[in-house]
């Protein structure tokens, strides 16, 4: 693993909201093409950690380096950086007044990554990847939760990102829709996309993750392969958590 390119380097990351320390001394490296799943109870700091990786939250102290660049350094164009490190949210964040194609072409056209025709051609390609070509001219209100999340993933792919962050992408879905979203994520993993995923889907984590990070109380309690962390956890806190969710 260590001979691979480090995409994200995190060192001594702390995040406080007032007196509440939500992240406490987080250090880890995420490698190119690696799928890292973050597990842990609610309130353990998982989503805050994820949001610090593309500066949706400002750090309190520590360092985050993406592709060799300190993302908190003076003069960093954070919007430019976010074109390469995209976030897929729990609640889809689609624009209800645009159809699916409009949602997917908005950012590429506004950011001058493509003209309208190029952006639409690329969007149709991405819709094919998530098996939703026939929904191109449908509005979000007419889509199921699973379809909305697949559109959100396809929209993120329209930016041609290097890294994808997923914040509990299936937790707002009905159980029967979870599989269709996880299948799209599995195909991305198979293609070598670097992904950091906060999820409660233990089976998916076991199947897709190269590495599991288990967090609690703002700390990384333990990390390792799925076999190590889910199959043979070492820490009492991890064992207790898994006993409750498995």
PDB file of C-alpha atoms in Angstrom:
ATOM      1  CA  UNK A   1       0.000   0.000   0.000  1.00  0.00           C
ATOM      2  CA  UNK A   2       2.697   2.503   1.004  1.00  0.00           C
ATOM      3  CA  UNK A   3       4.292   2.570  -2.456  1.00  0.00           C
ATOM      4  CA  UNK A   4       1.070   4.039  -3.854  1.00  0.00           C
ATOM      5  CA  UNK A   5       0.472   7.726  -4.326  1.00  0.00           C
ATOM      6  CA  UNK A   6      -0.927   9.469  -1.239  1.00  0.00           C
ATOM      7  CA  UNK A   7      -4.021  11.434  -2.357  1.00  0.00           C
ATOM      8  CA  UNK A   8      -5.014  12.808   1.050  1.00  0.00           C
ATOM      9  CA  UNK A   9      -2.612  13.291   3.961  1.00  0.00           C
ATOM     10  CA  UNK A  10      -4.199  14.174   7.305  1.00  0.00           C
ATOM     11  CA  UNK A  11      -1.991  15.095  10.245  1.00  0.00           C
ATOM     12  CA  UNK A  12      -3.048  15.996  13.805  1.00  0.00           C
ATOM     13  CA  UNK A  13      -6.438  17.306  12.675  1.00  0.00           C
ATOM     14  CA  UNK A  14      -8.553  18.948  15.386  1.00  0.00           C
ATOM     15  CA  UNK A  15     -11.980  20.524  15.022  1.00  0.00           C
ATOM     16  CA  UNK A  16     -13.824  22.371  17.768  1.00  0.00           C
ATOM     17  CA  UNK A  17     -17.265  23.929  17.827  1.00  0.00           C
ATOM     18  CA  UNK A  18     -16.847  26.356  20.693  1.00  0.00           C
ATOM     19  CA  UNK A  19     -15.765  24.277  23.697  1.00  0.00           C
ATOM     20  CA  UNK A  20     -16.812  21.002  22.058  1.00  0.00           C
ATOM     21  CA  UNK A  21     -13.859  19.127  20.532  1.00  0.00           C
ATOM     22  CA  UNK A  22     -15.411  17.051  17.737  1.00  0.00           C
ATOM     23  CA  UNK A  23     -12.170  15.803  16.138  1.00  0.00           C
ATOM     24  CA  UNK A  24      -9.181  15.052  18.315  1.00  0.00           C
ATOM     25  CA  UNK A  25      -5.751  14.515  16.754  1.00  0.00           C
ATOM     26  CA  UNK A  26      -6.809  12.635  13.579  1.00  0.00           C
ATOM     27  CA  UNK A  27      -3.911  11.413  11.434  1.00  0.00           C
ATOM     28  CA  UNK A  28      -4.184   9.103   8.410  1.00  0.00           C
ATOM     29  CA  UNK A  29      -3.214   8.791   4.744  1.00  0.00           C
ATOM     30  CA  UNK A  30      -5.628   7.894   1.943  1.00  0.00           C
ATOM     31  CA  UNK A  31      -4.060   6.427  -1.176  1.00  0.00           C
ATOM     32  CA  UNK A  32      -4.888   6.754  -4.855  1.00  0.00           C
ATOM     33  CA  UNK A  33      -7.575   4.263  -5.853  1.00  0.00           C
ATOM     34  CA  UNK A  34      -8.282   3.314  -2.230  1.00  0.00           C
ATOM     35  CA  UNK A  35     -11.802   2.920  -0.857  1.00  0.00           C
ATOM     36  CA  UNK A  36     -11.861   3.977   2.801  1.00  0.00           C
ATOM     37  CA  UNK A  37     -15.053   3.436   4.797  1.00  0.00           C
ATOM     38  CA  UNK A  38     -15.546   5.348   8.048  1.00  0.00           C
ATOM     39  CA  UNK A  39     -17.702   3.586  10.636  1.00  0.00           C
ATOM     40  CA  UNK A  40     -18.759   4.685  14.084  1.00  0.00           C
ATOM     41  CA  UNK A  41     -21.730   5.691  16.232  1.00  0.00           C
ATOM     42  CA  UNK A  42     -23.669   8.915  15.690  1.00  0.00           C
ATOM     43  CA  UNK A  43     -21.751  11.890  17.055  1.00  0.00           C
ATOM     44  CA  UNK A  44     -18.354  10.238  16.667  1.00  0.00           C
ATOM     45  CA  UNK A  45     -17.055  12.926  14.276  1.00  0.00           C
ATOM     46  CA  UNK A  46     -17.321  10.928  11.011  1.00  0.00           C
ATOM     47  CA  UNK A  47     -19.215  13.509   8.944  1.00  0.00           C
ATOM     48  CA  UNK A  48     -17.212  16.417  10.381  1.00  0.00           C
ATOM     49  CA  UNK A  49     -13.999  14.635   9.385  1.00  0.00           C
ATOM     50  CA  UNK A  50     -15.348  14.100   5.870  1.00  0.00           C
ATOM     51  CA  UNK A  51     -16.436  17.745   5.567  1.00  0.00           C
ATOM     52  CA  UNK A  52     -12.974  18.936   6.645  1.00  0.00           C
ATOM     53  CA  UNK A  53     -11.438  17.014   3.714  1.00  0.00           C
ATOM     54  CA  UNK A  54     -12.872  19.520   1.227  1.00  0.00           C
ATOM     55  CA  UNK A  55     -13.148  22.471   3.603  1.00  0.00           C
ATOM     56  CA  UNK A  56     -16.907  22.476   4.028  1.00  0.00           C
ATOM     57  CA  UNK A  57     -15.828  22.732   7.665  1.00  0.00           C
ATOM     58  CA  UNK A  58     -12.822  24.811   8.691  1.00  0.00           C
ATOM     59  CA  UNK A  59     -10.262  22.966  10.824  1.00  0.00           C
ATOM     60  CA  UNK A  60      -9.214  24.178  14.265  1.00  0.00           C
ATOM     61  CA  UNK A  61      -5.647  22.915  13.856  1.00  0.00           C
ATOM     62  CA  UNK A  62      -3.633  20.277  12.018  1.00  0.00           C
ATOM     63  CA  UNK A  63      -2.954  19.703   8.348  1.00  0.00           C
ATOM     64  CA  UNK A  64      -4.825  18.326   5.332  1.00  0.00           C
ATOM     65  CA  UNK A  65      -2.823  17.923   2.128  1.00  0.00           C
ATOM     66  CA  UNK A  66      -4.595  16.829  -1.079  1.00  0.00           C
ATOM     67  CA  UNK A  67      -2.403  15.879  -4.038  1.00  0.00           C
ATOM     68  CA  UNK A  68       0.550  17.558  -2.386  1.00  0.00           C
ATOM     69  CA  UNK A  69      -1.278  20.851  -1.725  1.00  0.00           C
ATOM     70  CA  UNK A  70      -2.201  22.129   1.736  1.00  0.00           C
ATOM     71  CA  UNK A  71      -5.903  22.899   1.205  1.00  0.00           C
ATOM     72  CA  UNK A  72      -5.894  25.410   4.081  1.00  0.00           C
ATOM     73  CA  UNK A  73      -2.881  27.350   2.766  1.00  0.00           C
ATOM     74  CA  UNK A  74      -3.268  31.039   1.946  1.00  0.00           C
ATOM     75  CA  UNK A  75      -4.249  31.653  -1.647  1.00  0.00           C
ATOM     76  CA  UNK A  76      -5.688  28.183  -2.300  1.00  0.00           C
ATOM     77  CA  UNK A  77      -8.665  28.380  -4.673  1.00  0.00           C
ATOM     78  CA  UNK A  78     -10.967  26.118  -2.675  1.00  0.00           C
ATOM     79  CA  UNK A  79     -13.684  26.124  -5.335  1.00  0.00           C
ATOM     80  CA  UNK A  80     -11.175  24.935  -7.941  1.00  0.00           C
ATOM     81  CA  UNK A  81      -9.988  22.241  -5.536  1.00  0.00           C
ATOM     82  CA  UNK A  82     -13.569  21.078  -4.931  1.00  0.00           C
ATOM     83  CA  UNK A  83     -13.900  20.303  -8.644  1.00  0.00           C
ATOM     84  CA  UNK A  84     -11.448  17.439  -8.020  1.00  0.00           C
ATOM     85  CA  UNK A  85     -12.704  16.340  -4.590  1.00  0.00           C
ATOM     86  CA  UNK A  86     -16.499  16.145  -4.823  1.00  0.00           C
ATOM     87  CA  UNK A  87     -19.051  15.396  -2.119  1.00  0.00           C
ATOM     88  CA  UNK A  88     -22.207  13.298  -2.416  1.00  0.00           C
ATOM     89  CA  UNK A  89     -24.618  14.207   0.378  1.00  0.00           C
ATOM     90  CA  UNK A  90     -27.129  12.226   2.419  1.00  0.00           C
ATOM     91  CA  UNK A  91     -30.080  14.297   1.142  1.00  0.00           C
ATOM     92  CA  UNK A  92     -29.078  14.494  -2.549  1.00  0.00           C
ATOM     93  CA  UNK A  93     -29.001  18.350  -2.739  1.00  0.00           C
ATOM     94  CA  UNK A  94     -30.581  18.416  -6.214  1.00  0.00           C
ATOM     95  CA  UNK A  95     -32.121  21.651  -7.514  1.00  0.00           C
ATOM     96  CA  UNK A  96     -35.886  21.071  -7.753  1.00  0.00           C
ATOM     97  CA  UNK A  97     -36.402  23.747 -10.420  1.00  0.00           C
ATOM     98  CA  UNK A  98     -34.031  22.030 -12.888  1.00  0.00           C
ATOM     99  CA  UNK A  99     -34.630  18.704 -14.614  1.00  0.00           C
ATOM    100  CA  UNK A 100     -32.047  15.933 -14.207  1.00  0.00           C
ATOM    101  CA  UNK A 101     -29.988  17.093 -17.196  1.00  0.00           C
ATOM    102  CA  UNK A 102     -30.112  20.686 -15.942  1.00  0.00           C
ATOM    103  CA  UNK A 103     -28.849  19.592 -12.523  1.00  0.00           C
ATOM    104  CA  UNK A 104     -25.963  17.724 -14.106  1.00  0.00           C
ATOM    105  CA  UNK A 105     -24.850  20.399 -16.586  1.00  0.00           C
ATOM    106  CA  UNK A 106     -25.150  23.438 -14.313  1.00  0.00           C
ATOM    107  CA  UNK A 107     -21.706  23.253 -12.667  1.00  0.00           C
ATOM    108  CA  UNK A 108     -19.670  22.162 -15.739  1.00  0.00           C
ATOM    109  CA  UNK A 109     -21.161  25.031 -17.807  1.00  0.00           C
ATOM    110  CA  UNK A 110     -20.926  27.665 -15.039  1.00  0.00           C
ATOM    111  CA  UNK A 111     -17.335  26.698 -14.247  1.00  0.00           C
ATOM    112  CA  UNK A 112     -16.538  26.765 -17.975  1.00  0.00           C
ATOM    113  CA  UNK A 113     -15.403  23.151 -17.989  1.00  0.00           C
ATOM    114  CA  UNK A 114     -17.586  22.549 -21.059  1.00  0.00           C
ATOM    115  CA  UNK A 115     -20.046  24.282 -23.348  1.00  0.00           C
ATOM    116  CA  UNK A 116     -23.720  23.313 -23.091  1.00  0.00           C
ATOM    117  CA  UNK A 117     -23.620  20.676 -25.839  1.00  0.00           C
ATOM    118  CA  UNK A 118     -20.458  19.032 -24.449  1.00  0.00           C
ATOM    119  CA  UNK A 119     -21.846  19.135 -20.899  1.00  0.00           C
ATOM    120  CA  UNK A 120     -25.118  17.505 -22.020  1.00  0.00           C
ATOM    121  CA  UNK A 121     -23.310  14.785 -23.978  1.00  0.00           C
ATOM    122  CA  UNK A 122     -21.143  14.009 -20.947  1.00  0.00           C
ATOM    123  CA  UNK A 123     -24.173  14.096 -18.621  1.00  0.00           C
ATOM    124  CA  UNK A 124     -25.974  11.531 -20.789  1.00  0.00           C
ATOM    125  CA  UNK A 125     -22.881   9.314 -20.589  1.00  0.00           C
ATOM    126  CA  UNK A 126     -22.920   9.565 -16.800  1.00  0.00           C
ATOM    127  CA  UNK A 127     -26.673   8.860 -16.666  1.00  0.00           C
ATOM    128  CA  UNK A 128     -25.995   5.693 -18.642  1.00  0.00           C
ATOM    129  CA  UNK A 129     -23.470   4.652 -15.982  1.00  0.00           C
ATOM    130  CA  UNK A 130     -26.143   4.904 -13.286  1.00  0.00           C
ATOM    131  CA  UNK A 131     -28.834   3.382 -15.527  1.00  0.00           C
ATOM    132  CA  UNK A 132     -31.055   6.490 -15.645  1.00  0.00           C
ATOM    133  CA  UNK A 133     -30.846   7.727 -19.245  1.00  0.00           C
ATOM    134  CA  UNK A 134     -34.641   7.734 -19.533  1.00  0.00           C
ATOM    135  CA  UNK A 135     -34.895  10.216 -16.625  1.00  0.00           C
ATOM    136  CA  UNK A 136     -32.846  13.003 -18.285  1.00  0.00           C
ATOM    137  CA  UNK A 137     -35.818  15.377 -18.625  1.00  0.00           C
ATOM    138  CA  UNK A 138     -37.609  14.432 -15.421  1.00  0.00           C
ATOM    139  CA  UNK A 139     -37.625  16.762 -12.385  1.00  0.00           C
ATOM    140  CA  UNK A 140     -36.299  15.612  -8.971  1.00  0.00           C
ATOM    141  CA  UNK A 141     -39.816  15.571  -7.441  1.00  0.00           C
ATOM    142  CA  UNK A 142     -40.719  12.770  -9.877  1.00  0.00           C
ATOM    143  CA  UNK A 143     -37.799  10.545  -8.840  1.00  0.00           C
ATOM    144  CA  UNK A 144     -37.553   7.956  -6.069  1.00  0.00           C
ATOM    145  CA  UNK A 145     -34.962   8.460  -3.335  1.00  0.00           C
ATOM    146  CA  UNK A 146     -32.674   5.877  -4.895  1.00  0.00           C
ATOM    147  CA  UNK A 147     -32.946   7.553  -8.290  1.00  0.00           C
ATOM    148  CA  UNK A 148     -32.199  10.970  -6.764  1.00  0.00           C
ATOM    149  CA  UNK A 149     -29.055   9.635  -5.129  1.00  0.00           C
ATOM    150  CA  UNK A 150     -27.915   7.978  -8.355  1.00  0.00           C
ATOM    151  CA  UNK A 151     -28.448  11.311 -10.151  1.00  0.00           C
ATOM    152  CA  UNK A 152     -26.429  13.031  -7.408  1.00  0.00           C
ATOM    153  CA  UNK A 153     -23.563  10.567  -7.979  1.00  0.00           C
ATOM    154  CA  UNK A 154     -23.794  11.012 -11.771  1.00  0.00           C
ATOM    155  CA  UNK A 155     -23.781  14.806 -11.283  1.00  0.00           C
ATOM    156  CA  UNK A 156     -20.605  14.527  -9.198  1.00  0.00           C
ATOM    157  CA  UNK A 157     -19.017  12.382 -11.922  1.00  0.00           C
ATOM    158  CA  UNK A 158     -19.727  15.125 -14.483  1.00  0.00           C
ATOM    159  CA  UNK A 159     -16.936  17.120 -12.798  1.00  0.00           C
ATOM    160  CA  UNK A 160     -14.473  14.315 -13.635  1.00  0.00           C
ATOM    161  CA  UNK A 161     -13.259  14.215 -10.014  1.00  0.00           C
ATOM    162  CA  UNK A 162     -10.134  12.552  -8.628  1.00  0.00           C
ATOM    163  CA  UNK A 163     -11.685  11.887  -5.211  1.00  0.00           C
ATOM    164  CA  UNK A 164     -15.292  11.285  -4.147  1.00  0.00           C
ATOM    165  CA  UNK A 165     -16.558  11.812  -0.600  1.00  0.00           C
ATOM    166  CA  UNK A 166     -19.852  10.151   0.377  1.00  0.00           C
ATOM    167  CA  UNK A 167     -21.650  11.295   3.528  1.00  0.00           C
ATOM    168  CA  UNK A 168     -24.081   8.503   4.512  1.00  0.00           C
ATOM    169  CA  UNK A 169     -25.355   8.241   0.921  1.00  0.00           C
ATOM    170  CA  UNK A 170     -27.989   5.598   1.709  1.00  0.00           C
ATOM    171  CA  UNK A 171     -29.260   6.631   5.149  1.00  0.00           C
ATOM    172  CA  UNK A 172     -32.175   8.697   3.776  1.00  0.00           C
ATOM    173  CA  UNK A 173     -33.353   5.860   1.501  1.00  0.00           C
ATOM    174  CA  UNK A 174     -36.001   3.190   1.890  1.00  0.00           C
ATOM    175  CA  UNK A 175     -34.302  -0.198   2.410  1.00  0.00           C
ATOM    176  CA  UNK A 176     -35.221  -1.521  -1.050  1.00  0.00           C
ATOM    177  CA  UNK A 177     -33.513   1.472  -2.711  1.00  0.00           C
ATOM    178  CA  UNK A 178     -30.213   1.088  -0.875  1.00  0.00           C
ATOM    179  CA  UNK A 179     -28.942  -1.679  -3.161  1.00  0.00           C
ATOM    180  CA  UNK A 180     -29.229   0.345  -6.364  1.00  0.00           C
ATOM    181  CA  UNK A 181     -27.065   3.135  -4.941  1.00  0.00           C
ATOM    182  CA  UNK A 182     -24.505   0.755  -3.443  1.00  0.00           C
ATOM    183  CA  UNK A 183     -24.214  -1.024  -6.818  1.00  0.00           C
ATOM    184  CA  UNK A 184     -23.221   2.260  -8.484  1.00  0.00           C
ATOM    185  CA  UNK A 185     -20.618   2.829  -5.757  1.00  0.00           C
ATOM    186  CA  UNK A 186     -19.300  -0.712  -6.176  1.00  0.00           C
ATOM    187  CA  UNK A 187     -18.763  -0.097  -9.892  1.00  0.00           C
ATOM    188  CA  UNK A 188     -16.864   3.131  -9.101  1.00  0.00           C
ATOM    189  CA  UNK A 189     -14.682   1.238  -6.642  1.00  0.00           C
ATOM    190  CA  UNK A 190     -13.972  -1.425  -9.279  1.00  0.00           C
ATOM    191  CA  UNK A 191     -12.865   1.334 -11.682  1.00  0.00           C
ATOM    192  CA  UNK A 192     -10.311   2.635  -9.173  1.00  0.00           C
ATOM    193  CA  UNK A 193     -11.998   5.825  -7.957  1.00  0.00           C
ATOM    194  CA  UNK A 194     -10.499   7.119  -4.705  1.00  0.00           C
ATOM    195  CA  UNK A 195     -13.434   7.193  -2.287  1.00  0.00           C
ATOM    196  CA  UNK A 196     -13.996   8.066   1.372  1.00  0.00           C
ATOM    197  CA  UNK A 197     -17.394   6.847   2.534  1.00  0.00           C
ATOM    198  CA  UNK A 198     -19.218   7.479   5.799  1.00  0.00           C
ATOM    199  CA  UNK A 199     -21.855   4.746   6.041  1.00  0.00           C
ATOM    200  CA  UNK A 200     -23.728   2.424   8.373  1.00  0.00           C
ATOM    201  CA  UNK A 201     -23.869  -0.328   5.717  1.00  0.00           C
ATOM    202  CA  UNK A 202     -21.580  -2.893   7.327  1.00  0.00           C
ATOM    203  CA  UNK A 203     -22.073  -5.506   4.590  1.00  0.00           C
ATOM    204  CA  UNK A 204     -21.158  -2.986   1.900  1.00  0.00           C
ATOM    205  CA  UNK A 205     -18.115  -1.885   3.931  1.00  0.00           C
ATOM    206  CA  UNK A 206     -16.955  -5.477   4.256  1.00  0.00           C
ATOM    207  CA  UNK A 207     -17.329  -6.073   0.520  1.00  0.00           C
ATOM    208  CA  UNK A 208     -15.966  -2.854  -0.999  1.00  0.00           C
ATOM    209  CA  UNK A 209     -13.579  -1.176   1.461  1.00  0.00           C
ATOM    210  CA  UNK A 210      -9.825  -1.522   1.195  1.00  0.00           C
ATOM    211  CA  UNK A 211      -9.627  -0.067   4.684  1.00  0.00           C
ATOM    212  CA  UNK A 212     -12.041   0.614   7.520  1.00  0.00           C
ATOM    213  CA  UNK A 213     -11.574   3.491   9.952  1.00  0.00           C
ATOM    214  CA  UNK A 214     -13.614   3.125  13.145  1.00  0.00           C
ATOM    215  CA  UNK A 215     -14.178   6.413  14.963  1.00  0.00           C
ATOM    216  CA  UNK A 216     -15.627   7.225  18.342  1.00  0.00           C
ATOM    217  CA  UNK A 217     -15.537  10.383  20.462  1.00  0.00           C
ATOM    218  CA  UNK A 218     -13.592  12.280  17.792  1.00  0.00           C
ATOM    219  CA  UNK A 219     -10.744   9.761  17.683  1.00  0.00           C
ATOM    220  CA  UNK A 220      -9.706   7.028  15.284  1.00  0.00           C
ATOM    221  CA  UNK A 221     -10.142   4.035  17.592  1.00  0.00           C
ATOM    222  CA  UNK A 222      -8.796   1.501  15.108  1.00  0.00           C
ATOM    223  CA  UNK A 223      -8.235   1.037  11.408  1.00  0.00           C
ATOM    224  CA  UNK A 224      -7.345  -1.846   9.129  1.00  0.00           C
ATOM    225  CA  UNK A 225      -8.767  -4.134   6.480  1.00  0.00           C
ATOM    226  CA  UNK A 226     -12.450  -5.129   6.720  1.00  0.00           C
ATOM    227  CA  UNK A 227     -11.307  -8.558   7.892  1.00  0.00           C
ATOM    228  CA  UNK A 228      -9.282  -6.980  10.694  1.00  0.00           C
ATOM    229  CA  UNK A 229     -11.746  -4.324  11.889  1.00  0.00           C
ATOM    230  CA  UNK A 230     -15.090  -6.056  11.248  1.00  0.00           C
ATOM    231  CA  UNK A 231     -13.965  -9.688  11.378  1.00  0.00           C
ATOM    232  CA  UNK A 232     -11.471  -9.480  14.262  1.00  0.00           C
ATOM    233  CA  UNK A 233     -11.724  -6.101  16.024  1.00  0.00           C
ATOM    234  CA  UNK A 234      -9.104  -5.510  18.717  1.00  0.00           C
ATOM    235  CA  UNK A 235     -10.548  -2.569  20.631  1.00  0.00           C
ATOM    236  CA  UNK A 236     -13.341  -2.986  23.195  1.00  0.00           C
ATOM    237  CA  UNK A 237     -15.204   0.037  21.780  1.00  0.00           C
ATOM    238  CA  UNK A 238     -15.190  -1.424  18.250  1.00  0.00           C
ATOM    239  CA  UNK A 239     -16.353  -4.816  19.521  1.00  0.00           C
ATOM    240  CA  UNK A 240     -19.190  -3.182  21.474  1.00  0.00           C
ATOM    241  CA  UNK A 241     -20.313  -1.157  18.423  1.00  0.00           C
ATOM    242  CA  UNK A 242     -20.251  -4.134  16.062  1.00  0.00           C
ATOM    243  CA  UNK A 243     -22.144  -6.316  18.552  1.00  0.00           C
ATOM    244  CA  UNK A 244     -24.966  -3.750  18.475  1.00  0.00           C
ATOM    245  CA  UNK A 245     -25.157  -3.331  14.687  1.00  0.00           C
ATOM    246  CA  UNK A 246     -24.394  -6.810  13.343  1.00  0.00           C
TER     247      UNK A 246
END
